[in-house]
mmCIF file of C-alpha atoms in Angstrom:
data_model
loop_
_atom_site.group_PDB
_atom_site.id
_atom_site.type_symbol
_atom_site.label_atom_id
_atom_site.label_comp_id
_atom_site.label_asym_id
_atom_site.label_seq_id
_atom_site.Cartn_x
_atom_site.Cartn_y
_atom_site.Cartn_z
ATOM 1 C CA UNK A 1 124.335 126.618 162.873
ATOM 2 C CA UNK A 2 126.203 129.749 161.932
ATOM 3 C CA UNK A 3 124.305 132.326 159.898
ATOM 4 C CA UNK A 4 124.724 135.986 159.040
ATOM 5 C CA UNK A 5 122.372 138.742 160.130
ATOM 6 C CA UNK A 6 122.335 142.367 159.077
ATOM 7 C CA UNK A 7 119.880 145.088 158.094
ATOM 8 C CA UNK A 8 119.047 143.251 154.858
ATOM 9 C CA UNK A 9 117.697 140.284 156.814
ATOM 10 C CA UNK A 10 115.434 142.498 158.915
ATOM 11 C CA UNK A 11 114.290 144.345 155.781
ATOM 12 C CA UNK A 12 113.507 140.992 154.175
ATOM 13 C CA UNK A 13 111.519 139.946 157.245
ATOM 14 C CA UNK A 14 109.509 143.156 156.994
ATOM 15 C CA UNK A 15 108.915 142.675 153.270
ATOM 16 C CA UNK A 16 107.857 139.038 153.671
ATOM 17 C CA UNK A 17 105.306 139.927 156.352
ATOM 18 C CA UNK A 18 103.645 142.757 154.383
ATOM 19 C CA UNK A 19 100.443 142.305 152.362
ATOM 20 C CA UNK A 20 101.045 142.119 148.587
ATOM 21 C CA UNK A 21 104.735 142.931 148.997
ATOM 22 C CA UNK A 22 105.191 139.569 150.706
ATOM 23 C CA UNK A 23 104.515 137.723 147.454
ATOM 24 C CA UNK A 24 107.037 139.857 145.577
ATOM 25 C CA UNK A 25 109.614 139.414 148.326
ATOM 26 C CA UNK A 26 109.110 135.645 148.348
ATOM 27 C CA UNK A 27 109.699 135.453 144.600
ATOM 28 C CA UNK A 28 112.879 137.541 144.912
ATOM 29 C CA UNK A 29 114.170 135.486 147.810
ATOM 30 C CA UNK A 30 113.459 132.191 146.078
ATOM 31 C CA UNK A 31 115.456 133.380 143.067
ATOM 32 C CA UNK A 32 118.291 134.483 145.349
ATOM 33 C CA UNK A 33 118.425 131.160 147.193
ATOM 34 C CA UNK A 34 118.330 129.122 143.994
ATOM 35 C CA UNK A 35 121.221 131.202 142.688
ATOM 36 C CA UNK A 36 123.299 130.965 145.881
ATOM 37 C CA UNK A 37 122.819 127.255 146.436
ATOM 38 C CA UNK A 38 122.984 126.540 142.721
ATOM 39 C CA UNK A 39 126.530 127.900 142.728
ATOM 40 C CA UNK A 40 127.405 125.389 145.434
ATOM 41 C CA UNK A 41 125.993 122.463 143.468
ATOM 42 C CA UNK A 42 128.099 120.171 141.355
ATOM 43 C CA UNK A 43 128.050 121.955 137.961
ATOM 44 C CA UNK A 44 127.079 118.699 136.254
ATOM 45 C CA UNK A 45 123.863 118.576 138.317
ATOM 46 C CA UNK A 46 123.085 122.256 138.915
ATOM 47 C CA UNK A 47 120.490 122.790 136.197
ATOM 48 C CA UNK A 48 118.643 119.558 137.034
ATOM 49 C CA UNK A 49 118.209 120.740 140.646
ATOM 50 C CA UNK A 50 116.957 124.273 140.039
ATOM 51 C CA UNK A 51 113.213 123.603 139.655
ATOM 52 C CA UNK A 52 113.265 121.377 142.729
ATOM 53 C CA UNK A 53 115.073 124.010 144.779
ATOM 54 C CA UNK A 54 112.754 126.804 143.638
ATOM 55 C CA UNK A 55 109.593 124.974 144.703
ATOM 56 C CA UNK A 56 111.166 123.708 147.926
ATOM 57 C CA UNK A 57 112.463 127.130 148.945
ATOM 58 C CA UNK A 58 109.110 128.755 148.190
ATOM 59 C CA UNK A 59 107.480 126.403 150.699
ATOM 60 C CA UNK A 60 110.077 127.217 153.351
ATOM 61 C CA UNK A 61 108.997 130.855 153.387
ATOM 62 C CA UNK A 62 105.675 129.663 154.829
ATOM 63 C CA UNK A 63 107.713 127.917 157.524
ATOM 64 C CA UNK A 64 109.572 131.165 158.196
ATOM 65 C CA UNK A 65 106.344 133.118 158.642
ATOM 66 C CA UNK A 66 104.867 130.417 160.881
ATOM 67 C CA UNK A 67 107.977 130.437 163.071
ATOM 68 C CA UNK A 68 107.763 134.225 163.396
ATOM 69 C CA UNK A 69 104.080 133.939 164.285
ATOM 70 C CA UNK A 70 105.007 131.453 167.003
ATOM 71 C CA UNK A 71 107.412 133.959 168.516
ATOM 72 C CA UNK A 72 110.766 132.809 167.210
ATOM 73 C CA UNK A 73 113.234 135.670 166.627
ATOM 74 C CA UNK A 74 114.302 136.364 163.060
ATOM 75 C CA UNK A 75 117.578 134.452 163.304
ATOM 76 C CA UNK A 76 115.926 131.289 164.620
ATOM 77 C CA UNK A 77 113.015 131.451 162.165
ATOM 78 C CA UNK A 78 115.490 131.716 159.305
ATOM 79 C CA UNK A 79 117.713 129.014 160.737
ATOM 80 C CA UNK A 80 114.726 126.648 160.840
ATOM 81 C CA UNK A 81 114.233 127.095 157.090
ATOM 82 C CA UNK A 82 117.921 126.515 156.413
ATOM 83 C CA UNK A 83 117.778 123.332 158.461
ATOM 84 C CA UNK A 84 114.834 122.193 156.316
ATOM 85 C CA UNK A 85 116.905 122.833 153.201
ATOM 86 C CA UNK A 86 119.851 120.915 154.624
ATOM 87 C CA UNK A 87 117.563 117.976 155.411
ATOM 88 C CA UNK A 88 116.541 118.017 151.754
ATOM 89 C CA UNK A 89 120.138 118.282 150.545
ATOM 90 C CA UNK A 90 121.058 115.367 152.805
ATOM 91 C CA UNK A 91 118.144 113.245 151.591
ATOM 92 C CA UNK A 92 119.362 113.742 148.018
ATOM 93 C CA UNK A 93 123.054 113.264 148.788
ATOM 94 C CA UNK A 94 123.803 116.842 147.756
ATOM 95 C CA UNK A 95 126.476 117.087 150.410
ATOM 96 C CA UNK A 96 128.450 119.777 148.587
ATOM 97 C CA UNK A 97 125.522 122.155 149.178
ATOM 98 C CA UNK A 98 125.122 121.505 152.894
ATOM 99 C CA UNK A 99 125.740 124.273 155.432
ATOM 100 C CA UNK A 100 126.637 121.923 158.284
ATOM 101 C CA UNK A 101 128.151 118.425 158.236
ATOM 102 C CA UNK A 102 125.896 115.409 157.779
ATOM 103 C CA UNK A 103 126.812 114.089 161.227
ATOM 104 C CA UNK A 104 125.140 117.153 162.795
ATOM 105 C CA UNK A 105 121.749 116.515 161.162
ATOM 106 C CA UNK A 106 120.200 114.931 164.268
ATOM 107 C CA UNK A 107 121.488 117.674 166.573
ATOM 108 C CA UNK A 108 119.924 120.374 164.431
ATOM 109 C CA UNK A 109 116.629 118.494 164.323
ATOM 110 C CA UNK A 110 116.576 118.061 168.092
ATOM 111 C CA UNK A 111 117.041 121.781 168.793
ATOM 112 C CA UNK A 112 113.737 122.577 167.079
ATOM 113 C CA UNK A 113 112.072 119.228 167.682
ATOM 114 C CA UNK A 114 108.943 120.724 169.277
ATOM 115 C CA UNK A 115 108.365 123.063 166.329
ATOM 116 C CA UNK A 116 109.126 120.350 163.807
ATOM 117 C CA UNK A 117 106.757 117.889 165.473
ATOM 118 C CA UNK A 118 103.935 120.462 165.579
ATOM 119 C CA UNK A 119 104.253 120.853 161.820
ATOM 120 C CA UNK A 120 104.915 117.204 160.863
ATOM 121 C CA UNK A 121 108.502 117.956 159.834
ATOM 122 C CA UNK A 122 111.272 115.426 160.181
ATOM 123 C CA UNK A 123 114.538 114.696 158.413
ATOM 124 C CA UNK A 124 112.884 112.427 155.863
ATOM 125 C CA UNK A 125 109.972 114.857 155.351
ATOM 126 C CA UNK A 126 111.588 118.282 155.650
ATOM 127 C CA UNK A 127 108.586 120.369 154.579
ATOM 128 C CA UNK A 128 105.913 118.612 156.633
ATOM 129 C CA UNK A 129 102.643 120.522 156.489
ATOM 130 C CA UNK A 130 104.327 123.349 154.613
ATOM 131 C CA UNK A 131 104.534 121.256 151.444
ATOM 132 C CA UNK A 132 101.991 123.396 149.602
ATOM 133 C CA UNK A 133 103.426 122.866 146.112
ATOM 134 C CA UNK A 134 104.369 119.929 143.956
ATOM 135 C CA UNK A 135 108.133 119.643 144.335
ATOM 136 C CA UNK A 136 109.733 118.541 141.050
ATOM 137 C CA UNK A 137 111.975 115.524 141.300
ATOM 138 C CA UNK A 138 115.704 116.025 140.972
ATOM 139 C CA UNK A 139 118.418 113.385 140.606
ATOM 140 C CA UNK A 140 120.035 112.254 143.824
ATOM 141 C CA UNK A 141 123.723 111.566 144.394
ATOM 142 C CA UNK A 142 123.296 109.287 147.403
ATOM 143 C CA UNK A 143 126.724 107.760 146.900
ATOM 144 C CA UNK A 144 128.162 110.982 148.307
ATOM 145 C CA UNK A 145 126.710 110.139 151.721
ATOM 146 C CA UNK A 146 129.213 107.297 152.084
ATOM 147 C CA UNK A 147 132.120 109.719 152.328
ATOM 148 C CA UNK A 148 130.555 113.181 152.379
ATOM 149 C CA UNK A 149 132.482 116.283 151.395
ATOM 150 C CA UNK A 150 131.148 119.561 152.740
ATOM 151 C CA UNK A 151 133.118 122.432 151.231
ATOM 152 C CA UNK A 152 130.483 124.968 152.352
ATOM 153 C CA UNK A 153 129.662 123.489 155.763
ATOM 154 C CA UNK A 154 130.733 124.947 159.083
ATOM 155 C CA UNK A 155 130.720 122.365 161.854
ATOM 156 C CA UNK A 156 130.693 122.892 165.590
ATOM 157 C CA UNK A 157 127.655 125.182 165.693
ATOM 158 C CA UNK A 158 124.936 122.586 166.271
ATOM 159 C CA UNK A 159 124.041 123.541 169.851
ATOM 160 C CA UNK A 160 122.561 126.985 169.095
ATOM 161 C CA UNK A 161 122.100 129.633 166.429
ATOM 162 C CA UNK A 162 125.342 131.569 166.004
ATOM 163 C CA UNK A 163 124.948 134.903 164.283
ATOM 164 C CA UNK A 164 127.655 136.826 162.494
ATOM 165 C CA UNK A 165 126.770 140.515 162.354
ATOM 166 C CA UNK A 166 127.781 143.123 159.798
ATOM 167 C CA UNK A 167 131.068 143.776 161.639
ATOM 168 C CA UNK A 168 132.039 140.097 161.608
ATOM 169 C CA UNK A 169 131.348 139.529 165.307
ATOM 170 C CA UNK A 170 129.726 136.187 166.139
ATOM 171 C CA UNK A 171 127.187 135.986 168.978
ATOM 172 C CA UNK A 172 124.650 133.434 170.091
ATOM 173 C CA UNK A 173 121.030 134.233 169.318
ATOM 174 C CA UNK A 174 121.177 137.159 166.954
ATOM 175 C CA UNK A 175 121.112 140.917 167.134
ATOM 176 C CA UNK A 176 118.279 143.142 168.308
ATOM 177 C CA UNK A 177 115.894 144.105 165.543
ATOM 178 C CA UNK A 178 116.261 147.782 164.602
ATOM 179 C CA UNK A 179 113.269 150.107 164.443
ATOM 180 C CA UNK A 180 112.005 151.683 161.217
ATOM 181 C CA UNK A 181 113.604 149.217 158.831
ATOM 182 C CA UNK A 182 113.453 150.326 155.184
ATOM 183 C CA UNK A 183 111.932 147.505 153.161
ATOM 184 C CA UNK A 184 113.927 148.554 150.086
ATOM 185 C CA UNK A 185 117.073 147.328 151.862
ATOM 186 C CA UNK A 186 115.859 143.766 151.232
ATOM 187 C CA UNK A 187 117.493 141.967 148.288
ATOM 188 C CA UNK A 188 115.586 142.566 145.071
ATOM 189 C CA UNK A 189 113.222 145.131 146.587
ATOM 190 C CA UNK A 190 114.953 148.249 145.281
ATOM 191 C CA UNK A 191 112.722 148.381 142.201
ATOM 192 C CA UNK A 192 109.464 148.141 144.145
ATOM 193 C CA UNK A 193 107.730 151.503 143.941
ATOM 194 C CA UNK A 194 105.825 153.224 146.744
ATOM 195 C CA UNK A 195 102.422 152.127 145.491
ATOM 196 C CA UNK A 196 103.472 148.477 145.497
ATOM 197 C CA UNK A 197 104.951 148.882 148.963
ATOM 198 C CA UNK A 198 101.862 150.584 150.434
#
């Protein structure tokens, strides 16, 4: 799939992998993702989906850390979590929130099949062993799967991770991680003081 990558993503990776700060960063990132994907949701259903999304996204940050631990680069680790979310959107018929078309679901699964199998993840069970929280139910709109509309999806990127950098250039695989990343460049981390960041 096509994702963006800039200094904020590397700062977020650093924050998420730090003791103590990781919990703060996870909370900030969950809020950010609920807000971003909530804006994509049908306004009539947005509020009813928020608690579900918050719990689901929180679990995916454990997936992200596990993927990093297994040696995946930042872009691929993050893409894995976005694929999990898109599996969940698909399972609920929330096609307007999907980042790639429904007909690319299988292709995205197959690219990370080994990782997904190791962690009991599949399309129908997108969190697998990372389901560490009770995920609140949210109403499905399965009728949308019959003729899905994907206003936020970008098709044609199912064979690899395509990364758009800060200049707008798109490359396969992602950019090289910079040294000495400032954790305060991560979204929501500007108010974290030095003692919290230590």
